XYZ file of C-alpha atoms in Angstrom:
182
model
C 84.492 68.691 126.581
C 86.368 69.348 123.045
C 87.383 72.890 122.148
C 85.150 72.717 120.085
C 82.265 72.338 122.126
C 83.626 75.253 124.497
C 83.457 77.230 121.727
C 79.988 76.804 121.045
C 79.349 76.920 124.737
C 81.412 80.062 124.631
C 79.166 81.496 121.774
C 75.552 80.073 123.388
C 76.685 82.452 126.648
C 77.445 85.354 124.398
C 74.342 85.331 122.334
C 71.900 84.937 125.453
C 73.682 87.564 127.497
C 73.396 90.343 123.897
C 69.570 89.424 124.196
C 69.472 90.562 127.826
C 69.313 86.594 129.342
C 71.113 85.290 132.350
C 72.953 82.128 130.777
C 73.382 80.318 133.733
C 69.549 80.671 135.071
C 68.091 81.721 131.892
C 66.141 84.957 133.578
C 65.602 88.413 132.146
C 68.521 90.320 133.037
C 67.505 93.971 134.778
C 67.156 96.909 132.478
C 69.641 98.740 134.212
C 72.285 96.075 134.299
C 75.292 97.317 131.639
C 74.503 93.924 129.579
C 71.429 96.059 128.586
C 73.458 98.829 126.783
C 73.401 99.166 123.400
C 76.901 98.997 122.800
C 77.662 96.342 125.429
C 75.433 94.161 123.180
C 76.283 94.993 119.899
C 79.731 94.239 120.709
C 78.337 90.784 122.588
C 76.818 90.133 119.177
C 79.841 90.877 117.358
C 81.821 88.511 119.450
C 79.129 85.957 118.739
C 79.309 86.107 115.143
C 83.149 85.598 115.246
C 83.155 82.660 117.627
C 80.104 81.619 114.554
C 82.981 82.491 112.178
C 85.028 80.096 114.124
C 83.206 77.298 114.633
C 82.408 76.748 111.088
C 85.978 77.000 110.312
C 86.224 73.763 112.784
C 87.588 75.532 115.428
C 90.307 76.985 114.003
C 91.122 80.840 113.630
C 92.111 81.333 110.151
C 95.306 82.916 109.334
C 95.358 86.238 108.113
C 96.746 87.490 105.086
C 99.971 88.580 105.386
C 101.185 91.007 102.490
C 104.804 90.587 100.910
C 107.800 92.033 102.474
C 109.353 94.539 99.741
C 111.733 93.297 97.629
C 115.298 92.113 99.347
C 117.672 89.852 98.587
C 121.882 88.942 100.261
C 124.843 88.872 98.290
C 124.911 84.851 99.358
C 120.971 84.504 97.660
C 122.321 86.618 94.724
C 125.140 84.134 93.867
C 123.324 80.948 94.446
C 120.729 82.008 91.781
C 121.086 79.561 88.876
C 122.909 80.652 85.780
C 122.967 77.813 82.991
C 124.353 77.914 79.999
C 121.903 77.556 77.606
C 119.706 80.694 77.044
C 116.418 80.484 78.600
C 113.941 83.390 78.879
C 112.979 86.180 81.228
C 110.275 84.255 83.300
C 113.106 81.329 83.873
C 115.554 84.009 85.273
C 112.551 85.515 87.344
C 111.861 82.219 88.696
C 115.194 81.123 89.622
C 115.144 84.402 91.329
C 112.329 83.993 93.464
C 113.869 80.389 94.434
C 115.872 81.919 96.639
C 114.309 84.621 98.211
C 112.708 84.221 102.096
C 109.278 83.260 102.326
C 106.997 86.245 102.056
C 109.237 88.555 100.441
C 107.735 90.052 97.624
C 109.170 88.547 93.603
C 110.358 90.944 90.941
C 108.046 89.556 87.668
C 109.589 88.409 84.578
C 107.348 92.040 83.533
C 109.052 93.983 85.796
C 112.579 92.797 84.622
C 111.139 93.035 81.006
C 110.510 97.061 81.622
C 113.527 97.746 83.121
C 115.561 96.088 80.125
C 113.142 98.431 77.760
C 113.481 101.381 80.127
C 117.307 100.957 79.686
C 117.355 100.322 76.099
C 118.417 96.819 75.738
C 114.861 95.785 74.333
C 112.402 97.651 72.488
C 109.166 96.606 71.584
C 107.206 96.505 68.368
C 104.133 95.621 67.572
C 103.467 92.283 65.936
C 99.926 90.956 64.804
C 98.605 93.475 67.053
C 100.796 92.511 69.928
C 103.420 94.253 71.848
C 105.990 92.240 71.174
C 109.891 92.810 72.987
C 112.940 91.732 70.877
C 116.376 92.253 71.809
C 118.131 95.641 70.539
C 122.266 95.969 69.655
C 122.524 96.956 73.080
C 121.019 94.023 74.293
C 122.707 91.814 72.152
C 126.267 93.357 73.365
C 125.285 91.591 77.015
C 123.590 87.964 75.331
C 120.246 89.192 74.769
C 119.127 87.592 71.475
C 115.655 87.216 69.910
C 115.157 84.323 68.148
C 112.675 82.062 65.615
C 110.885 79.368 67.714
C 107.111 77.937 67.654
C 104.952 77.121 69.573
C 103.310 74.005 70.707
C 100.221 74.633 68.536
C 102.920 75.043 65.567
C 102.686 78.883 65.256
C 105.695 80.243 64.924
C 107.010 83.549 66.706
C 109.814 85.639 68.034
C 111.206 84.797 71.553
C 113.549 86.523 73.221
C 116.286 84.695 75.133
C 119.052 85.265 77.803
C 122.853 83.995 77.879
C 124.546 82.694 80.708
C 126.088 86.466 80.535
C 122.930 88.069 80.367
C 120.882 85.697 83.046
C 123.990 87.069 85.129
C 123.825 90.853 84.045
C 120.056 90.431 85.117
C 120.721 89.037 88.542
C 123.618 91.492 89.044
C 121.012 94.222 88.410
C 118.063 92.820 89.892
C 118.273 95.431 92.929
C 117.772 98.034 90.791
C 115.337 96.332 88.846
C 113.283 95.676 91.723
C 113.651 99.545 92.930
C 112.796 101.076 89.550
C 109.761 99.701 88.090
């Protein structure tokens, strides 16, 4: 017999004892036997619907969700983030980053890293075409923060903001704090 089958086995049992049934001979179990209680068989047909659950899942209990650890990262992860030297932007850094966290420990956003630099004064943000737009600030420029002409791939030009080998590393160098104050 596969698991499978046992499992549906398994469930048949639980069902007919809920409705009050012997599953072995089929006959009316007693009224006074605890299998009669209503919670003893509300709880039978709760087991029932998860072995169901089961079952259609092929037999296999699915994994639960498991929510991020907080944010944490070693001295060893911090240094074997990639720095390169031509300027990329704020999701690249975030992503390089996350690279080389553990699994299931929670990533600090190319947002969050984006507010902080605000927050701190070495981007502000304006609004362009009515969008909030970030550019890079004196103070940001002073670490390699530099907003720039580019366009897109549609040909639509637009202001991007981009990060130094200095700044990728003043961003990694900060990213505890980062990750603690947004």
């Amino acid at each position: 017999m596969t698991e499978l089958e046992t499992l549906q086995r398994a469930k048949m049992y639980v069902e007919k004892l809920a409705n009050g049934i012997d599953p072995i001979t089929d006959a009316e179990i007693h009224d006074d036997s605890v299998l009669n209680n209503v919670r003893v068989s509300r709880c039978l047909f709760y087991v029932s619907d998860v072995l169901k659950k089961v079952i259609d899942n092929g037999g296999e209990v699915k994994k639960t969700v498991v929510r991020a650890k907080s944010f944490s990262i070693t001295e060893e992860q911090l240094s074997s983030v990639e720095v390169s030297e031509e300027a990329v932007g704020v999701s690249i850094i975030s992503k390089r980053i996350g690279a080389v966290l553990d699994e299931g420990v929670k990533k600090v956003s190319s947002a969050r890293i984006g507010t902080w630099l605000l927050n701190e004064g070495y981007l502000s943000e304006n609004i362009v075409k009515d969008k909030r737009v970030k550019q890079a600030t004196p103070k940001g420029e002073s670490i390699g923060i530099f907003t720039v002409d580019a366009v897109s791939f549609n040909g639509v030009p637009y202001k991007k903001t981009i990060y130094n080998a200095d700044a990728q590393q003043f961003v990694i160098n900060n990213i505890l704090q980062i990750a603690s104050e947004t």
